[in-house]
Each structure stands twice: as C-alpha cells, then as structure tokens.
mmCIF file of C-alpha atoms in Angstrom:
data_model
loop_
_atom_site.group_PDB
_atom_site.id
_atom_site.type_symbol
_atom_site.label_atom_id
_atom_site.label_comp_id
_atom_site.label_asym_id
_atom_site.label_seq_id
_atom_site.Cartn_x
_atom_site.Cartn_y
_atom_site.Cartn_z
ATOM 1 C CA UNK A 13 337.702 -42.412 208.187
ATOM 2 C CA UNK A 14 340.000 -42.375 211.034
ATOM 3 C CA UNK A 15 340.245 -39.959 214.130
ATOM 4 C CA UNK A 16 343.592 -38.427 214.882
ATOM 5 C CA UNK A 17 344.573 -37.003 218.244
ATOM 6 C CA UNK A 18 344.436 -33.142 218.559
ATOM 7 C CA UNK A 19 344.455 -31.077 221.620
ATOM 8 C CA UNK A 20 341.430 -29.321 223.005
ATOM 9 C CA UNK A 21 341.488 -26.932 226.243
ATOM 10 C CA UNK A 22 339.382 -25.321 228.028
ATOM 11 C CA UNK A 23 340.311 -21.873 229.457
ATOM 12 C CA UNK A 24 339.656 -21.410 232.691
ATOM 13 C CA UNK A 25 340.770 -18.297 233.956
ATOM 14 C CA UNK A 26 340.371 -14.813 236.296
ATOM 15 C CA UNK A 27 339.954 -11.679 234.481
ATOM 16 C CA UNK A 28 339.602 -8.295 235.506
ATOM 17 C CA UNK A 29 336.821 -6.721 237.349
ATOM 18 C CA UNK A 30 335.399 -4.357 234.206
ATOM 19 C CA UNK A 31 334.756 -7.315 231.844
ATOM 20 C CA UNK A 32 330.898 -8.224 232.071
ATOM 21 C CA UNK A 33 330.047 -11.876 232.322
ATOM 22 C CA UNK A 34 326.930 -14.123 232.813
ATOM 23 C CA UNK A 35 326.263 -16.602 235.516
ATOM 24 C CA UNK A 36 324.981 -20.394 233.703
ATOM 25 C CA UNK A 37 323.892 -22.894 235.578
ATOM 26 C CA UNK A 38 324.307 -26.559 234.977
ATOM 27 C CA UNK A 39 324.094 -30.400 236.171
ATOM 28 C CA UNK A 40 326.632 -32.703 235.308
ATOM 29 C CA UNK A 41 326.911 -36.571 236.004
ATOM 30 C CA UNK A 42 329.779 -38.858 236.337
ATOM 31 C CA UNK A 43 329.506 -43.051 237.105
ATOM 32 C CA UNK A 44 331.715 -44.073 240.754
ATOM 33 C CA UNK A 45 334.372 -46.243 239.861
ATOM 34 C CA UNK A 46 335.242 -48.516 242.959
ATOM 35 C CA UNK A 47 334.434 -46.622 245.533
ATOM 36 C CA UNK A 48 336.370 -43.468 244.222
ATOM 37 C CA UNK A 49 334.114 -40.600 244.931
ATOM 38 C CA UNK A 50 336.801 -37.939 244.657
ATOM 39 C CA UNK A 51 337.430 -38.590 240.704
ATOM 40 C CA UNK A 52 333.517 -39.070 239.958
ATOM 41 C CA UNK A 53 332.827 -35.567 241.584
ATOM 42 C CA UNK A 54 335.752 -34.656 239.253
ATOM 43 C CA UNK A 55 334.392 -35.989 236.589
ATOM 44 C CA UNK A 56 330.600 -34.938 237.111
ATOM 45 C CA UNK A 57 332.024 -31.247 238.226
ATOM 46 C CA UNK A 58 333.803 -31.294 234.321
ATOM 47 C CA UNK A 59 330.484 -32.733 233.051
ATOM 48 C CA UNK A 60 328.580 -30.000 234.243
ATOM 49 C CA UNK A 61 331.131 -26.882 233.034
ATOM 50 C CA UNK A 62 331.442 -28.340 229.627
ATOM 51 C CA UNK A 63 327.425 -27.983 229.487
ATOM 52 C CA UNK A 64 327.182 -24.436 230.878
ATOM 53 C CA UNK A 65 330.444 -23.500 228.711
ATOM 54 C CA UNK A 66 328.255 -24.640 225.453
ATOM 55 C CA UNK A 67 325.208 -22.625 226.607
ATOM 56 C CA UNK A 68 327.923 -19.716 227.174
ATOM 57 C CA UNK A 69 328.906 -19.454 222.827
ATOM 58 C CA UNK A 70 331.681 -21.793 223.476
ATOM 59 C CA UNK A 71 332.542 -24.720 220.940
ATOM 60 C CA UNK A 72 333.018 -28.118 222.355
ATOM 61 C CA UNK A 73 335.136 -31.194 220.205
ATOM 62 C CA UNK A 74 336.735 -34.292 221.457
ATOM 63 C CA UNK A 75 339.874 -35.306 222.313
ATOM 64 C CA UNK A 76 340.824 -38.727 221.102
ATOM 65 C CA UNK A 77 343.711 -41.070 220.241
ATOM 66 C CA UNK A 78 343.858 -43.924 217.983
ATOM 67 C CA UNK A 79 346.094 -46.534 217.779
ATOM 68 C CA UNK A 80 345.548 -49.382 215.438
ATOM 69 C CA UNK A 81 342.095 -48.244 214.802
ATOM 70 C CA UNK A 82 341.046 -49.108 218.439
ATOM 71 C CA UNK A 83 339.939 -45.628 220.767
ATOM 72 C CA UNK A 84 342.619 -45.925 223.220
ATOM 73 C CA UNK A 85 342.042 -42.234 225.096
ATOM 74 C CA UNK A 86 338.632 -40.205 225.106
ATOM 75 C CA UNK A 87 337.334 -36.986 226.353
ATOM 76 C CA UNK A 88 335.691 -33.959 225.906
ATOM 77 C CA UNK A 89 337.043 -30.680 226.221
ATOM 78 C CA UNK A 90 335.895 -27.326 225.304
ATOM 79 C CA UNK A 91 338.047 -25.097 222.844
ATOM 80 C CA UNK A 92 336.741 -21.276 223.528
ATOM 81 C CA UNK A 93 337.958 -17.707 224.123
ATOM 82 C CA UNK A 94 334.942 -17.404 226.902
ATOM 83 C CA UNK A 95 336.959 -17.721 230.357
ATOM 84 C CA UNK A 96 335.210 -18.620 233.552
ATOM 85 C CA UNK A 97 335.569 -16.788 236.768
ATOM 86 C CA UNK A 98 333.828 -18.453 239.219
ATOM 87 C CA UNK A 99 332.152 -21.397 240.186
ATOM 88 C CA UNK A 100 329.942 -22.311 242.730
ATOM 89 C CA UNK A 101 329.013 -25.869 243.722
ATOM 90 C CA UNK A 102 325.141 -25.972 244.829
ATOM 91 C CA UNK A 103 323.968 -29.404 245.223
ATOM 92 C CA UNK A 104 325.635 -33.241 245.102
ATOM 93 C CA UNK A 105 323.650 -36.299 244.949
ATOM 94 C CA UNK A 106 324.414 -39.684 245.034
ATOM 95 C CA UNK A 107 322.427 -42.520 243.638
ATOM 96 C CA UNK A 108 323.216 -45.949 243.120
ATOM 97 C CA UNK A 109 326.460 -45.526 241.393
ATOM 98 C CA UNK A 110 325.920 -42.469 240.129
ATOM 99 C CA UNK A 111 326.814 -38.920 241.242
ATOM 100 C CA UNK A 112 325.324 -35.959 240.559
ATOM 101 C CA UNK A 113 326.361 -32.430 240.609
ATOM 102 C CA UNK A 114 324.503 -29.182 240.134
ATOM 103 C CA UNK A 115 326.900 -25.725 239.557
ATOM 104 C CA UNK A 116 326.630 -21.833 238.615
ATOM 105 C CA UNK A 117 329.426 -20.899 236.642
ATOM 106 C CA UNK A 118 330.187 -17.344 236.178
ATOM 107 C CA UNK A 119 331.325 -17.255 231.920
ATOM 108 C CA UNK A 120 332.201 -14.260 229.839
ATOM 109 C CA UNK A 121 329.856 -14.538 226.891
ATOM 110 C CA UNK A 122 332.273 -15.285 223.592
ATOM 111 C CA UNK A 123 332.003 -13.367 220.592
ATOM 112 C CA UNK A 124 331.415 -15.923 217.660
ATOM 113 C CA UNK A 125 332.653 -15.058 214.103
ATOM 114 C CA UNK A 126 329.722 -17.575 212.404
ATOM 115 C CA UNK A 127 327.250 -15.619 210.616
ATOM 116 C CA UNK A 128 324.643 -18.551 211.797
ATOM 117 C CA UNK A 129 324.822 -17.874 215.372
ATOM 118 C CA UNK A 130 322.938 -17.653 217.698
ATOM 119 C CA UNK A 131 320.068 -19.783 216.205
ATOM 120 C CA UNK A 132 319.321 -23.418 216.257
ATOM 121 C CA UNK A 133 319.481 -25.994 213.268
ATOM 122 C CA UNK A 134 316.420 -28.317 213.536
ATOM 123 C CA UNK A 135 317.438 -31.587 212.640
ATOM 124 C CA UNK A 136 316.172 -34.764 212.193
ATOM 125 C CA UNK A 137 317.936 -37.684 214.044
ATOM 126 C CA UNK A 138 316.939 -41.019 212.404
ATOM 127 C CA UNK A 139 317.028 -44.505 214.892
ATOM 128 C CA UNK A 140 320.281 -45.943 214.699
ATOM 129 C CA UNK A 141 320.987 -49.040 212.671
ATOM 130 C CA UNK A 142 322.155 -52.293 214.190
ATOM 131 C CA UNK A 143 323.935 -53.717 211.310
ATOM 132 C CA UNK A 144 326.401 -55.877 213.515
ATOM 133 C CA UNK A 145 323.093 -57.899 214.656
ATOM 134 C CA UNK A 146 325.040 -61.385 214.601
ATOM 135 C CA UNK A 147 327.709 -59.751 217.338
ATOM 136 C CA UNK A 148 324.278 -58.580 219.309
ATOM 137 C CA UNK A 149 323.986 -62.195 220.593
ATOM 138 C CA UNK A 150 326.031 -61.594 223.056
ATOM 139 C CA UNK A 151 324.495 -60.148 225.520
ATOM 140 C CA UNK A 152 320.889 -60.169 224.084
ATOM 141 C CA UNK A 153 321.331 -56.081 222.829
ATOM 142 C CA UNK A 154 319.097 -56.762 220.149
ATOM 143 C CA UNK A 155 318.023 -53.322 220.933
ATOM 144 C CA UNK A 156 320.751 -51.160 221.049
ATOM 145 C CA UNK A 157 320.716 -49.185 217.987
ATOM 146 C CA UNK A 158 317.027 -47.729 219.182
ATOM 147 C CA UNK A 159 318.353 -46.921 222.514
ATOM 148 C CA UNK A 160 321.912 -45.474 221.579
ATOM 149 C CA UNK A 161 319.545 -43.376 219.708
ATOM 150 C CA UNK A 162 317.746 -42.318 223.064
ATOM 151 C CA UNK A 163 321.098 -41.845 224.204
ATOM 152 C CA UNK A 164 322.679 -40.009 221.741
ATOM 153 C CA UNK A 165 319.198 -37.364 221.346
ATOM 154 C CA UNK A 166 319.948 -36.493 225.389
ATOM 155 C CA UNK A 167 323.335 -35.840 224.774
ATOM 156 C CA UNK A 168 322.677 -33.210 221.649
ATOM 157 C CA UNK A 169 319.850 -31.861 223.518
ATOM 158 C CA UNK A 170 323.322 -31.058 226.191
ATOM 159 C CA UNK A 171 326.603 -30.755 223.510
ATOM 160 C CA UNK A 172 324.549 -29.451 220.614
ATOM 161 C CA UNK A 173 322.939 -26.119 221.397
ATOM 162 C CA UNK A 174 323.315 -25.387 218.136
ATOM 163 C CA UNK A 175 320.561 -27.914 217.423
ATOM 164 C CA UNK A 176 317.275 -28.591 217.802
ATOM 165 C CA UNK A 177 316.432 -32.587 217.354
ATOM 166 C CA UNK A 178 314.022 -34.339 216.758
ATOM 167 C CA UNK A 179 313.945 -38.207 216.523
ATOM 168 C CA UNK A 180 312.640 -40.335 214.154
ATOM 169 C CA UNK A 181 311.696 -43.883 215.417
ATOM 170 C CA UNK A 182 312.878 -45.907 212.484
ATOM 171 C CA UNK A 183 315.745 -46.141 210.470
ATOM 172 C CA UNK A 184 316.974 -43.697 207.391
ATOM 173 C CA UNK A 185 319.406 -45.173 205.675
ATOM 174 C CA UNK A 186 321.987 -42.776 203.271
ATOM 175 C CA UNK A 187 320.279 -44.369 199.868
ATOM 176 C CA UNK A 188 317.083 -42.805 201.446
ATOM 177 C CA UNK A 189 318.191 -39.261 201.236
ATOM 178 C CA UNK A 190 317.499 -38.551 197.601
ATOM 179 C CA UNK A 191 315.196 -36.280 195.821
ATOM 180 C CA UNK A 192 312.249 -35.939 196.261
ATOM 181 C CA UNK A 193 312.441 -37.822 199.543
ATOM 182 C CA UNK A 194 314.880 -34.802 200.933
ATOM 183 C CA UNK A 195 312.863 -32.047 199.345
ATOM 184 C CA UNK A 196 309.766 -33.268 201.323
ATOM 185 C CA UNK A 197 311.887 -33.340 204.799
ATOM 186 C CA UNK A 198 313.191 -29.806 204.125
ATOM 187 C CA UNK A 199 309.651 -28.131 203.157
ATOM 188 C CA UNK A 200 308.471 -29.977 206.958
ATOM 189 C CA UNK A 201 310.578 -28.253 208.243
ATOM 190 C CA UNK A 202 313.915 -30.376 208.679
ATOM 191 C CA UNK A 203 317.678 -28.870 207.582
ATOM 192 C CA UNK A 204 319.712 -31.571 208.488
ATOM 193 C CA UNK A 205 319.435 -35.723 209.188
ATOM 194 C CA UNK A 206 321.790 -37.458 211.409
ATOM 195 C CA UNK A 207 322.102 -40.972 210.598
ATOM 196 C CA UNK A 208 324.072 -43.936 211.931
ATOM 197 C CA UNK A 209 325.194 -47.441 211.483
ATOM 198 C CA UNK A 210 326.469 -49.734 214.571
ATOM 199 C CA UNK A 211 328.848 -51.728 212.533
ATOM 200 C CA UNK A 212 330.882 -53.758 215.527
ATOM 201 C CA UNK A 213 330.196 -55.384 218.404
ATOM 202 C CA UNK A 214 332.470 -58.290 218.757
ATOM 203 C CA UNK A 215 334.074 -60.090 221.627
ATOM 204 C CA UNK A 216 338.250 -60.273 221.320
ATOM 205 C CA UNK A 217 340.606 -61.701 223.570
ATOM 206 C CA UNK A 218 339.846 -62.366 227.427
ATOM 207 C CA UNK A 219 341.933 -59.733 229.444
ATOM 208 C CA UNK A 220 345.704 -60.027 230.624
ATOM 209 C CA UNK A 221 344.736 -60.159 234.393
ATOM 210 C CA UNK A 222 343.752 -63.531 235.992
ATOM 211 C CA UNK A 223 341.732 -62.121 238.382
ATOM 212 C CA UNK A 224 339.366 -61.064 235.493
ATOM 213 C CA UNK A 225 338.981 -63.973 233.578
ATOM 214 C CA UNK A 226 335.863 -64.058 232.910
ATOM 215 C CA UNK A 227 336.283 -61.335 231.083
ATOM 216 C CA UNK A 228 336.702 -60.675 227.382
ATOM 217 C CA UNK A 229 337.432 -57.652 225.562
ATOM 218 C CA UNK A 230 334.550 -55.985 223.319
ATOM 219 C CA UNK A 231 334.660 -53.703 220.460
ATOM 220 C CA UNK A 232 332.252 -50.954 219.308
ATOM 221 C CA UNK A 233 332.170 -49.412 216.096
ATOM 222 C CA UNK A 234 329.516 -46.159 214.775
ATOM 223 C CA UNK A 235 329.373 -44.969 211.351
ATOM 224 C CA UNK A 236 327.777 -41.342 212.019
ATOM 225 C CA UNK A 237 326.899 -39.031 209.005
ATOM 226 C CA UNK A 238 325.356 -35.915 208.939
ATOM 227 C CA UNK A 239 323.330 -34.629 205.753
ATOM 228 C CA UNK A 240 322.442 -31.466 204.686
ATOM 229 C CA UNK A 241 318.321 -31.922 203.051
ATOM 230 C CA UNK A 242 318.850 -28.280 201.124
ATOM 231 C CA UNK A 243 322.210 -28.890 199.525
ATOM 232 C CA UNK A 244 321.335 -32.720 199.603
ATOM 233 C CA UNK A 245 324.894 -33.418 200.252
ATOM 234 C CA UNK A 246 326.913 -35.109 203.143
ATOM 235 C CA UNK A 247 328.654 -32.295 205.859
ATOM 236 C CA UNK A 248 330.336 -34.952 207.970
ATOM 237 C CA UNK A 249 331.114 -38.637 208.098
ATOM 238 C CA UNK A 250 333.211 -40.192 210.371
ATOM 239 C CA UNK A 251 333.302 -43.962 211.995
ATOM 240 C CA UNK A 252 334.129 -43.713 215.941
ATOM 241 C CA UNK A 253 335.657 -46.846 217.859
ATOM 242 C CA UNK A 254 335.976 -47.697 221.467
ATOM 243 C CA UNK A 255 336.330 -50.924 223.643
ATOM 244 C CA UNK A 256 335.852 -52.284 227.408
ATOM 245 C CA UNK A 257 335.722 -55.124 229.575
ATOM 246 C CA UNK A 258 332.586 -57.686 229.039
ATOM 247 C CA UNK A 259 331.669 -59.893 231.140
ATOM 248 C CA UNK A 260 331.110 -62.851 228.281
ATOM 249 C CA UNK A 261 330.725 -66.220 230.596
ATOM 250 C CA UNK A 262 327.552 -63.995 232.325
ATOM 251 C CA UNK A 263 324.078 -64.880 231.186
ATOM 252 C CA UNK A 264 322.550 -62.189 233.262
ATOM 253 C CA UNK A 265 324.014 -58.928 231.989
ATOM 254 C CA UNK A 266 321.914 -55.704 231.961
ATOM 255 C CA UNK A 267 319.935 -54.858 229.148
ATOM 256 C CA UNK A 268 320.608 -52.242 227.041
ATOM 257 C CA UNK A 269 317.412 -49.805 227.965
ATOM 258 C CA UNK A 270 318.409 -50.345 231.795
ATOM 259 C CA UNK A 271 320.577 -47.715 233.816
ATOM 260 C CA UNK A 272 322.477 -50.653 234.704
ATOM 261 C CA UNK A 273 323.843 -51.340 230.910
ATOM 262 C CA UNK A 274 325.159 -48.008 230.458
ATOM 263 C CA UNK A 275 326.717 -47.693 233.665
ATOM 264 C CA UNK A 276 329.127 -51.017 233.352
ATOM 265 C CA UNK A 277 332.257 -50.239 231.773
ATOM 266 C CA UNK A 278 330.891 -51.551 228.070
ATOM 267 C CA UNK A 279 327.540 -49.506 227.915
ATOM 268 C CA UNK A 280 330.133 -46.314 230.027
ATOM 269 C CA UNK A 281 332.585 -46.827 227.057
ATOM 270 C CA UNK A 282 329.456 -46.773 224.538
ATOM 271 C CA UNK A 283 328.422 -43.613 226.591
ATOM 272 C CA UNK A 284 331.199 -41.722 226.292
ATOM 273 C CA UNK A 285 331.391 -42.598 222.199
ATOM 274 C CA UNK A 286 327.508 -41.191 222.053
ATOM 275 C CA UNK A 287 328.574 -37.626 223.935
ATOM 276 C CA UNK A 288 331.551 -37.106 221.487
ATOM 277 C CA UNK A 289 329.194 -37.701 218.718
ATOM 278 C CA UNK A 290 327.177 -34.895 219.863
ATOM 279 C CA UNK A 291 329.771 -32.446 220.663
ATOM 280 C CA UNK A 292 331.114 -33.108 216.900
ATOM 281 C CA UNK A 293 327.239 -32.533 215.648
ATOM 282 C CA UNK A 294 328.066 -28.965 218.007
ATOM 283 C CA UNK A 295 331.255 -27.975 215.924
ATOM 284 C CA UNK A 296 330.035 -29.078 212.742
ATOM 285 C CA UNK A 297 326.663 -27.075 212.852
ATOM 286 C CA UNK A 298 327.206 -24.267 214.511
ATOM 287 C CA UNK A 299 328.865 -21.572 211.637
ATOM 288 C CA UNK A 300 326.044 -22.829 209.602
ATOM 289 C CA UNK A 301 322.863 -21.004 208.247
ATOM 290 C CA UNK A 302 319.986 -20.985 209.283
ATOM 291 C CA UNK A 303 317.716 -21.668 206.342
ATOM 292 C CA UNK A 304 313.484 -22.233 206.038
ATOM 293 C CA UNK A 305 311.327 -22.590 203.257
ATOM 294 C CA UNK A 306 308.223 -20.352 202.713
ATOM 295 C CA UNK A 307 305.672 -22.221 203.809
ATOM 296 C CA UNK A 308 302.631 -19.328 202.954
ATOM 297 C CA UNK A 309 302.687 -16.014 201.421
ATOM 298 C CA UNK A 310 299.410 -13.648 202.136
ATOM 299 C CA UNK A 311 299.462 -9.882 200.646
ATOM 300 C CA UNK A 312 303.142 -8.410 202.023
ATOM 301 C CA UNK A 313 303.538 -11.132 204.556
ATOM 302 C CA UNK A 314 305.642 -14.950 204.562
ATOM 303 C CA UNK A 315 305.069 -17.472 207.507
ATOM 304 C CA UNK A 316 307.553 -19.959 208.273
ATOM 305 C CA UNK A 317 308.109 -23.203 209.778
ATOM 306 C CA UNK A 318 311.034 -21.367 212.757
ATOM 307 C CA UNK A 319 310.316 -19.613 215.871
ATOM 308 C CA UNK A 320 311.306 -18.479 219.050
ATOM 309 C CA UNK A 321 312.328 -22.521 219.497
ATOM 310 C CA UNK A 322 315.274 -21.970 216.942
ATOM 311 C CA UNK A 323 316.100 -19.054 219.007
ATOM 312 C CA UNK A 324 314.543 -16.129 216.267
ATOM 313 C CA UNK A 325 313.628 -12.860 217.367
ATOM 314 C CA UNK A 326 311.040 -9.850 216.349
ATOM 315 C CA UNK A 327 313.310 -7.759 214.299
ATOM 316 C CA UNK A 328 315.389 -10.187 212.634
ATOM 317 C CA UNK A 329 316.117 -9.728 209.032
ATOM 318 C CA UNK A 330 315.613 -12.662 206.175
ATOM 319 C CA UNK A 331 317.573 -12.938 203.013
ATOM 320 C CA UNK A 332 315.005 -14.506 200.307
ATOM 321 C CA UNK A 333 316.386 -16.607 197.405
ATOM 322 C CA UNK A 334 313.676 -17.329 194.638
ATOM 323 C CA UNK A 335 313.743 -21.468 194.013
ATOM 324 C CA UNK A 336 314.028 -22.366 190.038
ATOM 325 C CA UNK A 337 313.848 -26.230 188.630
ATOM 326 C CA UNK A 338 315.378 -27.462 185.714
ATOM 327 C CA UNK A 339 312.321 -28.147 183.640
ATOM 328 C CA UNK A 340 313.240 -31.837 183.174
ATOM 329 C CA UNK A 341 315.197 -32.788 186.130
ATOM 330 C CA UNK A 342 313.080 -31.153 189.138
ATOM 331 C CA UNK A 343 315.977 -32.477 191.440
ATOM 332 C CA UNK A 344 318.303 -30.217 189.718
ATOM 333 C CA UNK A 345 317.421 -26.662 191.545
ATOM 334 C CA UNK A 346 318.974 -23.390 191.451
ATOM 335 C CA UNK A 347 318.487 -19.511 193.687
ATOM 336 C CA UNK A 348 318.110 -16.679 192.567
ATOM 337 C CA UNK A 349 318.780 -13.702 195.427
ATOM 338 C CA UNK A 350 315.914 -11.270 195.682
ATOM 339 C CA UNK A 351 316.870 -7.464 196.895
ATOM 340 C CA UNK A 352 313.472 -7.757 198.981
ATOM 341 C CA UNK A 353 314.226 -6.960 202.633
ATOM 342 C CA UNK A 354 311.674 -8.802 205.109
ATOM 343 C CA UNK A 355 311.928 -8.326 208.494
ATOM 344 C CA UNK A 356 309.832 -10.884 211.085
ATOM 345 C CA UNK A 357 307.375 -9.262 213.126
ATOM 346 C CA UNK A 358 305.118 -12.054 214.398
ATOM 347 C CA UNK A 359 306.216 -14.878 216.446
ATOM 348 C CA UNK A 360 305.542 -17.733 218.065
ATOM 349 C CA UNK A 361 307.253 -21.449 219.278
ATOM 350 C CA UNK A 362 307.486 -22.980 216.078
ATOM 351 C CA UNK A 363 306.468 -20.317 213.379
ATOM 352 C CA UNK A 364 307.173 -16.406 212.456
ATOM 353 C CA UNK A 365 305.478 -14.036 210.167
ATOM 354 C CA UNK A 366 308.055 -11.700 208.111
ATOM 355 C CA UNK A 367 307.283 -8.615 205.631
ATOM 356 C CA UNK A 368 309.025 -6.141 203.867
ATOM 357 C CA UNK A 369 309.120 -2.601 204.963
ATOM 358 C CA UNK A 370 307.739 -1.055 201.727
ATOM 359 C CA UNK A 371 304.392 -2.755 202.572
ATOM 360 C CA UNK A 372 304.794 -3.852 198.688
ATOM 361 C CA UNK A 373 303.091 -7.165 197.575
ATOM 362 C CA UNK A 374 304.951 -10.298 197.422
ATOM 363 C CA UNK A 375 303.123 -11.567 193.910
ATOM 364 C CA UNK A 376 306.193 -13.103 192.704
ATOM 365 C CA UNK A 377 307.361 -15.345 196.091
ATOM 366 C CA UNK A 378 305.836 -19.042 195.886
ATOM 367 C CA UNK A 379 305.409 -21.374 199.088
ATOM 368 C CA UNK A 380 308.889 -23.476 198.944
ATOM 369 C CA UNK A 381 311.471 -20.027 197.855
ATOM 370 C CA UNK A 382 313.287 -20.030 200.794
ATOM 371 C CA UNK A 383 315.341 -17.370 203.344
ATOM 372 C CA UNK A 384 318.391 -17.304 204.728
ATOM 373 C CA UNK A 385 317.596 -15.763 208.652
ATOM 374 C CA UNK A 386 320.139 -13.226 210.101
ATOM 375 C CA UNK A 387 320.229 -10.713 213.254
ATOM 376 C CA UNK A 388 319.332 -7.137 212.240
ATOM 377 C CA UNK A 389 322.593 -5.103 211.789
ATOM 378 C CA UNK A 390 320.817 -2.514 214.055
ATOM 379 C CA UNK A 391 321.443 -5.045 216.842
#
C-alpha cells in the first residue's frame, strides 16, 4: 500500500477568557543540524506540543508525500479542535548534538466523539523482523529490527496514548496470529499485536554533490500491521518508505543500539519513519473499544485483567456479551449481549472487580465471556 499526501494542522490559537483549559506539560527533542540551533529548538519546541497536544484528547497523523514510492517530505502534525493558549518554555538543554526542551502548554481539553475514549488499548508489540538481512551488511545493522523495536515502543509510549504496549522480544509473524494462538493472547490480557517487517535497506546511487562523494543514497522500507486478537482480523497495514545519505566507503559507522546511529541522517530518517508509525497506531486505535475477557466470576462479582493502567475508573459501567463456539470449529465464535448491568467497584493497576446492582448471582457467566467497558452515563 502506498501513502498519499494529505494535510494535517494543528490549531494553535487564543480564545476567550470564559473557556476552561488545562495546563500539560511536556519534553520534546530535536537533533542540531550544522550548527543550526535556531531550527532544532524549532523543531524540539514542535516535538514537545505535539506530545502534550496528544495527552490533551487531540489526534495526531502524519503528513507525507510520495513520489515514485520513495518518502520525499515527512512530518507530524496534529489534527484537533483543542486550541492552545499559551506556552511557556521552562528548561533547554543541550547535549552532544542533541537539544532538549521542556514546556507547559495551556490546551482546551477536546471533546472526542469515540465511544472508546478515554481508556487505553493494551497491546502487544512483537520485535521487528529484519527480512532485508543481505542489505544489513552494510553497515553491520544486523540488529536493527530489535532496536527499531526499542525505538518504535518509546515513541507509542509518546504518540499513542491511546495505548498501552508491551513488547515482546521475538518475532510474531502474521501466519502466527491464528486460532488458538490469538485466543490465548486475548484471554492474557492482549487486544491488539503490532507487527513489522524491515523489507529494504539497500544502497542506490552516490549523491549529485562532489563534495559528498563518499556518499551513497540508502533506502528503508517497513511493512507495519496492526491485528485485532478478538476479531482476529487485520485493522491496518501499510508499508512506509524513507531515504538519506550513507556514508558507504566508512567502515566505522555507528551501530544501530548507539545514540550515534540514530542521530546521523540514515538512523534520523529511520527515526522519523518509527514516530509516524506510532502516531498512525494513535489514529487507528483510539475510537476503538475497550474490550477484556472475564478472567473469574465469584457469587455477583467478575475480575478482570484492566485497571486504573488502561485508565478505568470506580463507577464505570461494562457491557457483557456471553461467548458461544461452534461445536466443531471452536475458532468459529459468536456473542450473545446480556441485559446484566455490572458496574466496577474494586480497583487496582492492572485488575478491577465489577457486579451488578441487583446483587443477583452470575451462575450463567463463564471465565473467557467478555465486556465491552464504558463511562457511566451519570458522568
């Protein structure tokens, strides 16, 4: 699949003094490019907003242009109705070549229309896959699908609030996610698997300029899909592309687990790629359900494997959906909606406690029926 340029803003903007708003505060980070500290505090000042925009309810996509299947333009930019008012700059560091930036950003909170808000998917990201290994000569990055996949888990844990990830230190392959292999991953606990496939990393021609030639172009290709365990179908595939400057006569270059790697224009290029990644994972998750399944049922009570960490509250209510196999093809499930209302009252990190407000017994619920979580409509 190809990506096609659309345009995505972010509205910044003074409102009036009635309209309530919440102060965020965030640290953004941007690489200095010869010297030029003006456009990295740009950059890092961006870096930072887009975070504390995402924590604010707003949605965050890229902006990206194509042309002959090579990433020619990329960015991130956050498409929202919250507006920001002010913005204070508290701290700048320098390191290296990196700069650092730490803001407040006064954001009015957005009203979001998806019924799965405000809670957090968990998801399960799977290491990435080298499959371009012969083009990983170059450079010795044997080892760059496991740390893109460092790389990429740090930027959902900052585009994907929406999220909450967990890694998985080998690879998980689509022809992996079948029954029962996906039913087991679900009842632990896991909605959704991200998993990728580095399919490119060749050298192409050196570069126009003679004062860089010993430099060669190189290309970078991701497959990225993300699966849904319950419905045990695919939400969202896409391949991304970029390309940079390598230096290909070097036998010295940085390896790929350094700071130094992702901070020359190749592993900055490969960067950039990773954070648009998780900003997609951001618009693609976060309208969606939140969904669990019963791990215990005692007397009028359910426990589940959610918590405060997926961002559930005392008082929420649960829509429960009875699970039924086909008797020969166990794979083959369908839900039945129950008129039960359960409420949770018990809570901690990682688990709740729900129960209905009849105080009637739950006979008929089995460990594995699952519920559908939603904020009280007294809220």
């Amino acid at each position: 699949m190809k990506l096609y340029p659309f345009i995505a803003v972010l509205a910044v903007t003074l409102f009036s003094a009635n309209s309530t708003a919440d102060w965020y505060e965030a640290t953004g980070q941007a690489v200095i490019e010869q010297g030029d500290i003006d456009s990295a505090r740009q950059a890092a000042i961006e870096d930072a907003l887009k975070r504390a925009a995402l924590f604010a309810g707003a949605s965050l996509s890229s902006t990206q242009q194509l042309i002959n299947g090579i990433l020619q333009q990329e960015q991130l930019g956050v498409v929202s109705n919250a507006q920001i008012r002010k913005l204070q700059l508290l701290s700048e560091n320098q390191h290296n070549n990196m700069l650092t930036v730490t803001l407040r950003a006064d954001i009015t909170p957005q009203i979001s229309n998806c019924s799965g808000n405000p809670y957090r998917k968990p998801v399960l990201l799977s290491q990435i896959q080298l499959q371009a290994r012969q083009d990983a000569i170059y450079g010795e990055l044997f080892d760059l699908g496991e740390h893109s996949t460092t790389q990429l888990e740090r930027h959902l844990r900052d585009y994907s609030p929406t999220a909450t990830v967990s890694s998985l230190p080998q690879e998980m392959p689509l022809q992996y996610l079948v029954y029962p292999a996906t039913e087991q991953l679900f009842s632990q606990g896991y909605q959704y698997v991200i998993s990728a496939r580095i399919n490119d990393m060749s050298l192409g021609q050196t570069t126009s300029h003679f004062w860089q030639k010993d430099l060669k172009q190189r290309y970078f290709a991701i497959d990225v899909t993300l699966f849904d365990l319950f419905e045990q179908n695919i939400v969202y595939q896409q391949e991304y592309r970029t390309s940079a400057s390598w230096p290909y006569k070097s036998h010295n270059t940085p390896a790929s687990h350094s700071q130094a790697f992702w901070q020359m224009p190749y592993g900055s290029k490969v960067d950039k790629l990773l954070q648009i990644i998780a900003a997609d994972m951001q618009q693609q998750l976060q309208c969606k359900p939140l969904l669990s399944a019963i791990k215990q049922v005692r007397k009028n009570e359910i426990m589940l494997d959610l918590g405060k960490l997926h961002g559930l509250q005392i008082g929420d209510e649960l829509q429960l959906f009875q699970l039924q196999r086909h008797p020969t093809t166990p794979g083959v499930k369908r839900l039945l909606q129950s008129q039960l209302n359960l409420t949770i009252t018990e809570l901690t990190e990682r688990n709740a406690w729900a129960s209905t407000d009849k105080q009637e017994l739950l006979q008929h619920i089995q460990p594995g029926d699952v519920v559908s979580v939603r904020k009280s409509s007294g809220y």
